[in-house]
PDB file of C-alpha atoms in Angstrom:
ATOM      1  CA  MET Y   1     139.087 225.829 162.920  1.00 92.00           C
ATOM      2  CA  LEU Y   2     140.288 225.811 158.396  1.00 97.00           C
ATOM      3  CA  ARG Y   3     140.917 228.706 157.282  1.00 98.00           C
ATOM      4  CA  GLU Y   4     144.261 230.621 155.015  1.00 98.00           C
ATOM      5  CA  GLY Y   5     147.724 230.659 155.759  1.00 98.00           C
ATOM      6  CA  ARG Y   6     148.861 233.894 156.967  1.00 98.00           C
ATOM      7  CA  ASP Y   7     152.391 234.902 157.075  1.00 98.00           C
ATOM      8  CA  SER Y   8     152.294 236.056 160.600  1.00 98.00           C
ATOM      9  CA  ASP Y   9     151.909 231.709 161.258  1.00 98.00           C
ATOM     10  CA  ALA Y  10     155.223 231.354 160.448  1.00 98.00           C
ATOM     11  CA  GLU Y  11     156.130 230.243 164.277  1.00 98.00           C
ATOM     12  CA  GLY Y  12     152.963 228.087 164.086  1.00 98.00           C
ATOM     13  CA  PHE Y  13     154.576 226.589 161.238  1.00 98.00           C
ATOM     14  CA  ILE Y  14     158.283 225.987 161.650  1.00 98.00           C
ATOM     15  CA  ALA Y  15     157.332 224.369 165.169  1.00 98.00           C
ATOM     16  CA  LEU Y  16     154.730 222.186 162.897  1.00 98.00           C
ATOM     17  CA  ILE Y  17     156.910 220.766 160.653  1.00 98.00           C
ATOM     18  CA  GLY Y  18     160.073 220.890 163.350  1.00 97.00           C
ATOM     19  CA  ALA Y  19     157.940 218.535 165.198  1.00 98.00           C
ATOM     20  CA  CYS Y  20     156.993 216.048 161.968  1.00 98.00           C
ATOM     21  CA  TRP Y  21     160.313 215.528 160.964  1.00 97.00           C
ATOM     22  CA  ALA Y  22     161.666 215.026 164.549  1.00 96.00           C
ATOM     23  CA  GLU Y  23     159.527 212.008 164.778  1.00 97.00           C
ATOM     24  CA  TYR Y  24     161.659 210.132 162.102  1.00 96.00           C
ATOM     25  CA  PRO Y  25     165.927 209.891 163.082  1.00 94.00           C
ATOM     26  CA  GLY Y  26     167.737 211.980 160.723  1.00 95.00           C
ATOM     27  CA  CYS Y  27     165.406 214.735 159.422  1.00 97.00           C
ATOM     28  CA  VAL Y  28     166.735 218.368 160.169  1.00 95.00           C
ATOM     29  CA  LEU Y  29     164.644 221.338 160.399  1.00 96.00           C
ATOM     30  CA  ASP Y  30     167.597 223.909 158.906  1.00 96.00           C
ATOM     31  CA  LEU Y  31     165.680 226.965 158.999  1.00 97.00           C
ATOM     32  CA  ASP Y  32     167.753 229.995 157.804  1.00 96.00           C
ATOM     33  CA  GLY Y  33     170.102 227.059 155.409  1.00 96.00           C
ATOM     34  CA  GLU Y  34     167.006 225.692 153.426  1.00 97.00           C
ATOM     35  CA  VAL Y  35     164.206 226.640 154.324  1.00 97.00           C
ATOM     36  CA  PRO Y  36     163.899 230.068 154.871  1.00 98.00           C
ATOM     37  CA  GLU Y  37     160.436 231.247 153.205  1.00 98.00           C
ATOM     38  CA  LEU Y  38     159.186 229.497 156.512  1.00 98.00           C
ATOM     39  CA  ARG Y  39     159.423 232.899 157.534  1.00 98.00           C
ATOM     40  CA  ALA Y  40     156.707 234.261 154.926  1.00 98.00           C
ATOM     41  CA  LEU Y  41     154.909 230.837 153.537  1.00 98.00           C
ATOM     42  CA  ALA Y  42     151.517 232.893 152.655  1.00 98.00           C
ATOM     43  CA  THR Y  43     154.030 235.413 150.128  1.00 98.00           C
ATOM     44  CA  TYR Y  44     156.419 232.338 149.066  1.00 98.00           C
ATOM     45  CA  PHE Y  45     152.845 230.518 147.806  1.00 98.00           C
ATOM     46  CA  ARG Y  46     151.106 233.171 146.390  1.00 98.00           C
ATOM     47  CA  ASP Y  47     154.090 234.232 144.658  1.00 98.00           C
ATOM     48  CA  GLN Y  48     153.744 231.329 143.014  1.00 97.00           C
ATOM     49  CA  GLY Y  49     150.055 231.552 141.856  1.00 97.00           C
ATOM     50  CA  GLY Y  50     149.503 229.264 144.328  1.00 98.00           C
ATOM     51  CA  ALA Y  51     146.889 229.013 147.802  1.00 98.00           C
ATOM     52  CA  LEU Y  52     148.277 227.806 151.825  1.00 98.00           C
ATOM     53  CA  TRP Y  53     145.520 226.896 154.235  1.00 98.00           C
ATOM     54  CA  VAL Y  54     146.634 226.051 158.373  1.00 98.00           C
ATOM     55  CA  ALA Y  55     144.195 224.269 160.618  1.00 98.00           C
ATOM     56  CA  GLU Y  56     143.604 226.425 163.804  1.00 97.00           C
ATOM     57  CA  GLU Y  57     143.212 224.845 167.320  1.00 96.00           C
ATOM     58  CA  GLN Y  58     142.885 227.521 170.609  1.00 95.00           C
ATOM     59  CA  GLY Y  59     145.499 229.713 168.277  1.00 95.00           C
ATOM     60  CA  ARG Y  60     147.733 227.116 167.380  1.00 97.00           C
ATOM     61  CA  VAL Y  61     148.667 225.846 164.408  1.00 98.00           C
ATOM     62  CA  VAL Y  62     148.235 222.340 164.378  1.00 98.00           C
ATOM     63  CA  GLY Y  63     147.365 221.346 160.782  1.00 98.00           C
ATOM     64  CA  MET Y  64     148.581 222.947 158.096  1.00 98.00           C
ATOM     65  CA  VAL Y  65     148.778 222.695 153.077  1.00 99.00           C
ATOM     66  CA  GLY Y  66     149.586 224.740 150.461  1.00 98.00           C
ATOM     67  CA  THR Y  67     149.614 223.937 146.583  1.00 98.00           C
ATOM     68  CA  ARG Y  68     151.046 225.700 143.592  1.00 98.00           C
ATOM     69  CA  PRO Y  69     150.933 225.586 139.909  1.00 98.00           C
ATOM     70  CA  MET Y  70     153.747 223.663 137.962  1.00 96.00           C
ATOM     71  CA  ARG Y  71     155.508 224.668 134.707  1.00 87.00           C
ATOM     72  CA  GLU Y  72     154.135 220.704 133.206  1.00 80.00           C
ATOM     73  CA  ASP Y  73     150.949 219.931 131.498  1.00 79.00           C
ATOM     74  CA  ALA Y  74     148.746 221.459 133.906  1.00 94.00           C
ATOM     75  CA  ALA Y  75     149.800 220.259 136.769  1.00 97.00           C
ATOM     76  CA  TRP Y  76     149.098 221.303 140.281  1.00 98.00           C
ATOM     77  CA  GLU Y  77     152.236 220.505 143.172  1.00 98.00           C
ATOM     78  CA  ILE Y  78     150.612 219.419 147.017  1.00 98.00           C
ATOM     79  CA  CYS Y  79     152.910 220.611 148.856  1.00 98.00           C
ATOM     80  CA  ARG Y  80     153.214 222.006 152.643  1.00 98.00           C
ATOM     81  CA  MET Y  81     150.799 218.826 154.015  1.00 98.00           C
ATOM     82  CA  TYR Y  82     151.233 218.534 157.767  1.00 98.00           C
ATOM     83  CA  VAL Y  83     149.281 217.148 160.944  1.00 98.00           C
ATOM     84  CA  ASP Y  84     150.132 217.380 164.551  1.00 98.00           C
ATOM     85  CA  ALA Y  85     149.541 213.855 166.345  1.00 97.00           C
ATOM     86  CA  ALA Y  86     148.101 214.524 169.298  1.00 96.00           C
ATOM     87  CA  THR Y  87     145.221 215.498 166.577  1.00 96.00           C
ATOM     88  CA  ARG Y  88     145.841 213.011 163.655  1.00 97.00           C
ATOM     89  CA  GLY Y  89     142.792 210.325 162.656  1.00 95.00           C
ATOM     90  CA  ALA Y  90     139.907 212.839 163.142  1.00 96.00           C
ATOM     91  CA  GLY Y  91     139.993 212.961 159.298  1.00 97.00           C
ATOM     92  CA  LEU Y  92     142.411 217.143 159.964  1.00 98.00           C
ATOM     93  CA  ALA Y  93     144.576 215.616 157.004  1.00 98.00           C
ATOM     94  CA  ALA Y  94     141.975 215.099 154.943  1.00 98.00           C
ATOM     95  CA  ALA Y  95     140.244 218.266 155.232  1.00 98.00           C
ATOM     96  CA  LEU Y  96     142.787 219.125 154.681  1.00 98.00           C
ATOM     97  CA  LEU Y  97     144.034 217.665 151.588  1.00 98.00           C
ATOM     98  CA  ASP Y  98     140.601 217.998 150.509  1.00 98.00           C
ATOM     99  CA  THR Y  99     140.551 222.439 150.503  1.00 98.00           C
ATOM    100  CA  ALA Y 100     144.319 222.129 148.271  1.00 98.00           C
ATOM    101  CA  GLU Y 101     142.747 219.398 145.610  1.00 98.00           C
ATOM    102  CA  ALA Y 102     139.450 221.377 145.300  1.00 98.00           C
ATOM    103  CA  HIS Y 103     141.353 225.092 144.657  1.00 98.00           C
ATOM    104  CA  ALA Y 104     143.804 222.856 141.842  1.00 98.00           C
ATOM    105  CA  ARG Y 105     140.964 221.656 139.806  1.00 97.00           C
ATOM    106  CA  ALA Y 106     139.233 225.482 140.211  1.00 97.00           C
ATOM    107  CA  ALA Y 107     142.366 226.211 138.442  1.00 97.00           C
ATOM    108  CA  GLY Y 108     142.448 224.220 136.208  1.00 96.00           C
ATOM    109  CA  ALA Y 109     144.418 221.501 136.918  1.00 97.00           C
ATOM    110  CA  GLU Y 110     144.743 218.186 135.163  1.00 97.00           C
ATOM    111  CA  ARG Y 111     147.203 216.109 137.788  1.00 97.00           C
ATOM    112  CA  LEU Y 112     148.539 216.637 140.903  1.00 98.00           C
ATOM    113  CA  VAL Y 113     151.796 215.757 142.151  1.00 98.00           C
ATOM    114  CA  LEU Y 114     153.595 215.909 145.371  1.00 98.00           C
ATOM    115  CA  TRP Y 115     156.535 215.064 146.959  1.00 98.00           C
ATOM    116  CA  THR Y 116     157.413 212.914 150.403  1.00 98.00           C
ATOM    117  CA  ASP Y 117     160.363 212.199 151.934  1.00 98.00           C
ATOM    118  CA  THR Y 118     160.749 207.968 151.276  1.00 98.00           C
ATOM    119  CA  ARG Y 119     161.159 208.191 155.847  1.00 97.00           C
ATOM    120  CA  PHE Y 120     157.250 209.224 155.896  1.00 97.00           C
ATOM    121  CA  THR Y 121     155.439 205.851 156.076  1.00 96.00           C
ATOM    122  CA  ARG Y 122     152.738 207.293 157.757  1.00 96.00           C
ATOM    123  CA  ALA Y 123     152.413 210.305 154.752  1.00 98.00           C
ATOM    124  CA  HIS Y 124     152.588 207.548 151.689  1.00 98.00           C
ATOM    125  CA  ARG Y 125     149.718 204.891 153.426  1.00 97.00           C
ATOM    126  CA  PHE Y 126     147.259 208.385 153.255  1.00 98.00           C
ATOM    127  CA  TYR Y 127     148.458 209.612 150.268  1.00 98.00           C
ATOM    128  CA  GLU Y 128     148.084 206.151 149.033  1.00 98.00           C
ATOM    129  CA  LYS Y 129     144.522 205.975 150.618  1.00 97.00           C
ATOM    130  CA  ARG Y 130     143.691 208.901 148.405  1.00 98.00           C
ATOM    131  CA  GLY Y 131     144.590 207.327 144.765  1.00 98.00           C
ATOM    132  CA  TYR Y 132     148.354 208.651 144.254  1.00 98.00           C
ATOM    133  CA  VAL Y 133     150.895 206.485 143.231  1.00 98.00           C
ATOM    134  CA  ARG Y 134     154.771 206.386 143.196  1.00 98.00           C
ATOM    135  CA  HIS Y 135     155.586 207.629 140.128  1.00 95.00           C
ATOM    136  CA  GLY Y 136     158.916 208.522 138.412  1.00 93.00           C
ATOM    137  CA  SER Y 137     162.534 207.984 139.960  1.00 94.00           C
ATOM    138  CA  ILE Y 138     163.749 208.922 143.833  1.00 97.00           C
ATOM    139  CA  ARG Y 139     164.485 212.605 144.380  1.00 97.00           C
ATOM    140  CA  ILE Y 140     168.321 212.832 145.607  1.00 98.00           C
ATOM    141  CA  LEU Y 141     167.948 216.176 147.784  1.00 96.00           C
ATOM    142  CA  ASP Y 142     171.279 217.783 149.205  1.00 94.00           C
ATOM    143  CA  ASP Y 143     170.289 219.039 152.287  1.00 96.00           C
ATOM    144  CA  LEU Y 144     171.013 218.381 156.358  1.00 97.00           C
ATOM    145  CA  SER Y 145     169.262 215.283 157.009  1.00 97.00           C
ATOM    146  CA  HIS Y 146     170.494 213.054 153.467  1.00 97.00           C
ATOM    147  CA  SER Y 147     166.528 213.737 152.234  1.00 97.00           C
ATOM    148  CA  LEU Y 148     165.486 210.831 149.470  1.00 98.00           C
ATOM    149  CA  GLU Y 149     161.756 211.829 148.545  1.00 98.00           C
ATOM    150  CA  PHE Y 150     158.817 210.088 146.743  1.00 98.00           C
ATOM    151  CA  ARG Y 151     157.417 211.296 143.366  1.00 98.00           C
ATOM    152  CA  TYR Y 152     152.741 210.546 144.282  1.00 98.00           C
ATOM    153  CA  ALA Y 153     150.917 211.755 141.105  1.00 98.00           C
ATOM    154  CA  LYS Y 154     147.227 211.663 140.313  1.00 98.00           C
ATOM    155  CA  PRO Y 155     144.988 212.229 137.588  1.00 98.00           C
ATOM    156  CA  LEU Y 156     142.643 215.543 138.748  1.00 97.00           C
ATOM    157  CA  ARG Y 157     139.652 215.000 136.110  1.00 95.00           C
ATOM    158  CA  GLY Y 158     137.214 213.143 134.032  1.00 96.00           C
ATOM    159  CA  LEU Y 159     138.231 209.557 133.234  1.00 98.00           C
ATOM    160  CA  VAL Y 160     142.001 209.101 132.910  1.00 98.00           C
ATOM    161  CA  VAL Y 161     143.250 205.232 132.488  1.00 98.00           C
ATOM    162  CA  GLU Y 162     146.954 204.912 133.440  1.00 98.00           C
ATOM    163  CA  ALA Y 163     149.746 202.481 133.022  1.00 98.00           C
ATOM    164  CA  LEU Y 164     151.452 201.138 135.948  1.00 98.00           C
ATOM    165  CA  ASP Y 165     154.963 200.522 136.603  1.00 98.00           C
ATOM    166  CA  ALA Y 166     156.373 198.360 139.198  1.00 97.00           C
ATOM    167  CA  ALA Y 167     156.899 201.659 141.378  1.00 97.00           C
ATOM    168  CA  ALA Y 168     153.126 202.535 140.872  1.00 98.00           C
ATOM    169  CA  ALA Y 169     151.345 199.150 141.587  1.00 98.00           C
ATOM    170  CA  ALA Y 170     153.032 198.369 144.195  1.00 97.00           C
ATOM    171  CA  SER Y 171     151.958 201.166 145.720  1.00 98.00           C
ATOM    172  CA  ALA Y 172     148.795 200.405 144.972  1.00 98.00           C
ATOM    173  CA  GLU Y 173     148.016 197.993 146.487  1.00 98.00           C
ATOM    174  CA  ARG Y 174     145.817 198.426 149.596  1.00 97.00           C
ATOM    175  CA  VAL Y 175     144.115 200.691 147.473  1.00 98.00           C
ATOM    176  CA  LEU Y 176     143.442 198.147 145.043  1.00 98.00           C
ATOM    177  CA  SER Y 177     142.732 195.358 148.057  1.00 98.00           C
ATOM    178  CA  ASP Y 178     139.472 197.099 148.969  1.00 98.00           C
ATOM    179  CA  LEU Y 179     138.434 197.133 145.756  1.00 98.00           C
ATOM    180  CA  LEU Y 180     139.047 193.635 145.046  1.00 98.00           C
ATOM    181  CA  VAL Y 181     137.737 193.311 148.639  1.00 98.00           C
ATOM    182  CA  ALA Y 182     134.425 194.925 147.767  1.00 98.00           C
ATOM    183  CA  CYS Y 183     133.709 193.646 143.845  1.00 98.00           C
ATOM    184  CA  VAL Y 184     134.073 190.012 145.699  1.00 98.00           C
ATOM    185  CA  ALA Y 185     131.733 191.314 148.561  1.00 97.00           C
ATOM    186  CA  GLU Y 186     129.092 192.144 145.315  1.00 95.00           C
ATOM    187  CA  GLY Y 187     129.519 188.477 144.041  1.00 94.00           C
ATOM    188  CA  ALA Y 188     131.734 189.705 140.759  1.00 94.00           C
ATOM    189  CA  SER Y 189     133.100 186.438 138.787  1.00 94.00           C
ATOM    190  CA  LEU Y 190     137.268 186.627 140.325  1.00 94.00           C
ATOM    191  CA  GLU Y 191     137.755 183.817 141.037  1.00 94.00           C
ATOM    192  CA  TYR Y 192     137.521 184.396 145.230  1.00 97.00           C
ATOM    193  CA  LEU Y 193     134.004 183.809 147.250  1.00 96.00           C
ATOM    194  CA  PRO Y 194     132.910 186.756 149.848  1.00 97.00           C
ATOM    195  CA  PRO Y 195     134.598 187.233 152.561  1.00 97.00           C
ATOM    196  CA  LEU Y 196     137.467 188.398 150.973  1.00 98.00           C
ATOM    197  CA  ALA Y 197     140.423 188.350 153.484  1.00 98.00           C
ATOM    198  CA  PRO Y 198     142.305 191.691 153.391  1.00 97.00           C
ATOM    199  CA  GLU Y 199     145.336 190.563 153.342  1.00 98.00           C
ATOM    200  CA  ARG Y 200     144.626 187.688 150.872  1.00 98.00           C
ATOM    201  CA  ALA Y 201     144.236 190.689 148.345  1.00 98.00           C
ATOM    202  CA  ARG Y 202     147.006 192.178 149.893  1.00 98.00           C
ATOM    203  CA  ALA Y 203     149.245 188.847 147.946  1.00 98.00           C
ATOM    204  CA  PHE Y 204     147.445 188.892 144.721  1.00 98.00           C
ATOM    205  CA  TRP Y 205     148.650 192.539 144.041  1.00 98.00           C
ATOM    206  CA  LYS Y 206     151.396 192.414 145.373  1.00 98.00           C
ATOM    207  CA  GLN Y 207     151.744 189.499 143.262  1.00 98.00           C
ATOM    208  CA  ALA Y 208     150.450 191.617 140.145  1.00 98.00           C
ATOM    209  CA  ALA Y 209     153.705 193.847 140.403  1.00 98.00           C
ATOM    210  CA  THR Y 210     156.081 191.164 140.981  1.00 98.00           C
ATOM    211  CA  ALA Y 211     154.795 190.287 137.375  1.00 98.00           C
ATOM    212  CA  VAL Y 212     154.593 193.911 136.365  1.00 98.00           C
ATOM    213  CA  ALA Y 213     158.215 194.644 137.477  1.00 98.00           C
ATOM    214  CA  ALA Y 214     159.116 190.354 135.424  1.00 98.00           C
ATOM    215  CA  GLY Y 215     157.390 191.935 132.150  1.00 98.00           C
ATOM    216  CA  THR Y 216     154.760 189.349 132.523  1.00 98.00           C
ATOM    217  CA  ARG Y 217     152.232 191.212 133.146  1.00 98.00           C
ATOM    218  CA  VAL Y 218     150.004 194.753 132.477  1.00 98.00           C
ATOM    219  CA  LEU Y 219     149.065 196.733 135.336  1.00 98.00           C
ATOM    220  CA  LEU Y 220     145.871 199.546 134.638  1.00 98.00           C
ATOM    221  CA  ALA Y 221     144.530 201.811 136.261  1.00 98.00           C
ATOM    222  CA  ALA Y 222     141.782 204.107 135.874  1.00 98.00           C
ATOM    223  CA  TRP Y 223     141.226 207.065 138.094  1.00 98.00           C
ATOM    224  CA  HIS Y 224     137.696 208.703 137.725  1.00 98.00           C
ATOM    225  CA  ASP Y 225     137.869 212.698 138.508  1.00 97.00           C
ATOM    226  CA  GLY Y 226     140.742 211.860 140.813  1.00 97.00           C
ATOM    227  CA  ARG Y 227     139.626 208.519 142.780  1.00 98.00           C
ATOM    228  CA  LEU Y 228     141.511 205.467 141.967  1.00 98.00           C
ATOM    229  CA  ALA Y 229     138.035 203.660 140.660  1.00 98.00           C
ATOM    230  CA  GLY Y 230     138.581 200.306 138.560  1.00 98.00           C
ATOM    231  CA  THR Y 231     141.386 198.347 137.159  1.00 98.00           C
ATOM    232  CA  VAL Y 232     142.294 195.572 134.839  1.00 98.00           C
ATOM    233  CA  THR Y 233     144.965 193.252 134.352  1.00 98.00           C
ATOM    234  CA  LEU Y 234     146.777 192.371 131.257  1.00 98.00           C
ATOM    235  CA  ASP Y 235     148.727 188.225 131.808  1.00 98.00           C
ATOM    236  CA  LEU Y 236     151.847 188.195 128.965  1.00 98.00           C
ATOM    237  CA  ALA Y 237     152.684 185.018 130.536  1.00 98.00           C
ATOM    238  CA  THR Y 238     151.170 182.653 127.778  1.00 96.00           C
ATOM    239  CA  ALA Y 239     153.151 179.963 126.648  1.00 97.00           C
ATOM    240  CA  GLU Y 240     155.617 179.001 123.866  1.00 97.00           C
ATOM    241  CA  ASN Y 241     153.669 178.340 121.386  1.00 98.00           C
ATOM    242  CA  GLN Y 242     151.324 181.947 121.941  1.00 98.00           C
ATOM    243  CA  PRO Y 243     153.593 185.220 121.878  1.00 98.00           C
ATOM    244  CA  HIS Y 244     150.653 186.409 119.587  1.00 98.00           C
ATOM    245  CA  VAL Y 245     148.268 185.809 122.740  1.00 98.00           C
ATOM    246  CA  ALA Y 246     147.972 187.232 125.944  1.00 98.00           C
ATOM    247  CA  ALA Y 247     144.760 187.303 128.804  1.00 98.00           C
ATOM    248  CA  VAL Y 248     142.460 190.359 130.124  1.00 98.00           C
ATOM    249  CA  GLN Y 249     142.109 189.479 133.845  1.00 98.00           C
ATOM    250  CA  LYS Y 250     140.509 190.970 136.823  1.00 98.00           C
ATOM    251  CA  LEU Y 251     138.198 194.180 135.567  1.00 98.00           C
ATOM    252  CA  LEU Y 252     137.802 195.532 138.717  1.00 98.00           C
ATOM    253  CA  VAL Y 253     135.027 199.113 139.203  1.00 98.00           C
ATOM    254  CA  ASP Y 254     133.722 200.397 142.441  1.00 98.00           C
ATOM    255  CA  PRO Y 255     130.626 199.080 143.425  1.00 97.00           C
ATOM    256  CA  ALA Y 256     129.775 203.128 143.795  1.00 96.00           C
ATOM    257  CA  LEU Y 257     130.314 204.399 140.389  1.00 96.00           C
ATOM    258  CA  ARG Y 258     129.111 201.851 137.736  1.00 94.00           C
ATOM    259  CA  ARG Y 259     127.495 202.889 134.457  1.00 93.00           C
ATOM    260  CA  ALA Y 260     129.931 205.856 134.839  1.00 97.00           C
ATOM    261  CA  GLY Y 261     131.964 204.302 131.487  1.00 98.00           C
ATOM    262  CA  ILE Y 262     135.322 202.719 133.757  1.00 98.00           C
ATOM    263  CA  GLY Y 263     134.728 199.313 132.447  1.00 98.00           C
ATOM    264  CA  ARG Y 264     134.474 200.197 128.709  1.00 98.00           C
ATOM    265  CA  ALA Y 265     137.985 202.067 129.234  1.00 98.00           C
ATOM    266  CA  LEU Y 266     139.912 200.280 130.826  1.00 98.00           C
ATOM    267  CA  MET Y 267     138.712 197.210 128.000  1.00 98.00           C
ATOM    268  CA  ARG Y 268     139.627 199.646 125.403  1.00 98.00           C
ATOM    269  CA  ARG Y 269     143.123 200.377 127.024  1.00 98.00           C
ATOM    270  CA  ALA Y 270     144.175 196.631 127.447  1.00 98.00           C
ATOM    271  CA  GLU Y 271     143.333 196.602 124.216  1.00 98.00           C
ATOM    272  CA  GLN Y 272     145.691 199.171 123.282  1.00 98.00           C
ATOM    273  CA  ALA Y 273     148.371 197.528 125.357  1.00 98.00           C
ATOM    274  CA  ALA Y 274     148.220 194.811 123.921  1.00 98.00           C
ATOM    275  CA  ARG Y 275     148.448 196.154 120.553  1.00 98.00           C
ATOM    276  CA  ALA Y 276     151.890 197.737 121.516  1.00 98.00           C
ATOM    277  CA  HIS Y 277     153.199 194.387 123.129  1.00 98.00           C
ATOM    278  CA  GLY Y 278     152.303 192.264 120.364  1.00 98.00           C
ATOM    279  CA  ARG Y 279     150.174 191.130 121.200  1.00 98.00           C
ATOM    280  CA  ARG Y 280     146.750 189.553 118.786  1.00 98.00           C
ATOM    281  CA  ILE Y 281     144.558 187.444 120.144  1.00 98.00           C
ATOM    282  CA  LEU Y 282     142.644 187.884 123.869  1.00 98.00           C
ATOM    283  CA  ALA Y 283     141.106 185.805 125.814  1.00 98.00           C
ATOM    284  CA  LEU Y 284     138.852 186.159 129.156  1.00 98.00           C
ATOM    285  CA  ASP Y 285     136.299 184.468 130.890  1.00 98.00           C
ATOM    286  CA  THR Y 286     133.758 185.871 133.478  1.00 98.00           C
ATOM    287  CA  ARG Y 287     130.621 183.772 135.337  1.00 97.00           C
ATOM    288  CA  ALA Y 288     127.022 183.821 132.129  1.00 97.00           C
ATOM    289  CA  GLY Y 289     124.574 186.247 132.664  1.00 96.00           C
ATOM    290  CA  SER Y 290     127.037 188.846 134.332  1.00 96.00           C
ATOM    291  CA  ALA Y 291     127.284 192.364 133.976  1.00 95.00           C
ATOM    292  CA  ALA Y 292     131.096 191.708 133.150  1.00 97.00           C
ATOM    293  CA  ALA Y 293     129.554 189.281 130.177  1.00 98.00           C
ATOM    294  CA  ALA Y 294     126.877 191.751 128.863  1.00 98.00           C
ATOM    295  CA  LEU Y 295     130.268 194.744 128.471  1.00 98.00           C
ATOM    296  CA  TYR Y 296     132.188 192.274 126.513  1.00 98.00           C
ATOM    297  CA  VAL Y 297     129.741 191.474 124.112  1.00 98.00           C
ATOM    298  CA  ALA Y 298     128.567 194.903 123.708  1.00 98.00           C
ATOM    299  CA  GLU Y 299     132.589 195.198 122.478  1.00 98.00           C
ATOM    300  CA  GLY Y 300     132.763 193.265 120.733  1.00 98.00           C
ATOM    301  CA  TRP Y 301     133.860 189.701 121.855  1.00 98.00           C
ATOM    302  CA  SER Y 302     132.977 186.998 120.885  1.00 98.00           C
ATOM    303  CA  GLU Y 303     131.298 183.752 122.775  1.00 98.00           C
ATOM    304  CA  LEU Y 304     133.590 181.251 122.136  1.00 97.00           C
ATOM    305  CA  GLY Y 305     131.815 178.666 124.875  1.00 98.00           C
ATOM    306  CA  ARG Y 306     130.321 177.827 127.987  1.00 98.00           C
ATOM    307  CA  ILE Y 307     130.444 174.537 131.063  1.00 98.00           C
ATOM    308  CA  PRO Y 308     127.727 174.560 132.745  1.00 98.00           C
ATOM    309  CA  GLY Y 309     127.836 175.113 137.068  1.00 98.00           C
ATOM    310  CA  PHE Y 310     131.973 175.376 136.129  1.00 98.00           C
ATOM    311  CA  GLU Y 311     131.919 177.871 139.424  1.00 97.00           C
ATOM    312  CA  ILE Y 312     129.779 177.961 142.613  1.00 96.00           C
ATOM    313  CA  ASP Y 313     128.394 181.834 143.938  1.00 90.00           C
ATOM    314  CA  ALA Y 314     129.136 182.262 148.155  1.00 89.00           C
ATOM    315  CA  ALA Y 315     125.577 179.934 148.622  1.00 91.00           C
ATOM    316  CA  GLY Y 316     127.280 177.176 146.850  1.00 94.00           C
ATOM    317  CA  HIS Y 317     125.198 177.269 143.902  1.00 95.00           C
ATOM    318  CA  ALA Y 318     126.124 176.947 139.942  1.00 97.00           C
ATOM    319  CA  ALA Y 319     126.638 178.938 137.772  1.00 96.00           C
ATOM    320  CA  ALA Y 320     128.142 178.168 133.930  1.00 98.00           C
ATOM    321  CA  THR Y 321     131.247 179.855 132.766  1.00 98.00           C
ATOM    322  CA  VAL Y 322     131.199 181.958 130.054  1.00 98.00           C
ATOM    323  CA  PHE Y 323     134.947 181.840 127.337  1.00 98.00           C
ATOM    324  CA  PHE Y 324     135.180 184.897 125.334  1.00 98.00           C
ATOM    325  CA  TRP Y 325     138.070 186.191 122.603  1.00 98.00           C
ATOM    326  CA  LYS Y 326     138.671 188.711 120.531  1.00 98.00           C
ATOM    327  CA  PRO Y 327     141.368 188.978 118.205  1.00 98.00           C
ATOM    328  CA  VAL Y 328     143.046 192.837 118.155  1.00 97.00           C
TER     329      VAL Y 328
END
């Protein structure tokens, strides 16, 4: 049962958090020295304008999550997110986070932020699956556990396109890999044939994150109502005599969210990024007659030429590849 948290849940909160921390060597719950608010947590969140929820099973606290407003740019923080080990894998964590996100959205949040210990790798995978990416520096806490924390964040409302730095790109690998696999399965012209093995997709995005760190690639990601729904890359590693040129690659949009303006928003943001990096000419290629080709034409790209039979589909049928360019 999911309900609002109460101060009387204190013993359950303390036991749950203590058990979760005990899964990781070196994590110490110093209740009175570091987290005395756990003794009256509902009041603590209410005084900050936030809210707290608890998942209860046979009278025992098995999950919890809180959210509260932050001072920065209509952002809300997700915090105190814990699930009992015995109940994981059944959707409880998703239900808790759904509840907290819905509350923040209804309260006007434009962005969500959370902090998680660098040792909590299971939590990282969960948040990344939900569209959160690493954002900003690691936080150092002066506590008995010698905690270091990652900051994760994501836009929550509407269609938002952002550039990912190397850390964010690495944390987005799983979601972007799933997106690449799904788009290849749909028959997109992406240099791969279906079925694309997940490990091959992950290898591509690992390479992309490395290129972002080296400054030779720009990686853009699009969120649609809090869901990481699309991406495109801008390759800056051009020839020595082409410092003003960049290549647009891997435009991907979640097949379930097509025709929502995501591809168009990504392409326009790619053009802005190109100008910011001093690039005046962009180039790309795709399968002739594809939805991507129609988008590029609509966005003012000029066809340079075609090569008949340049690529094949999963059935072995040859198709022409069309090459585009655009001055920016």
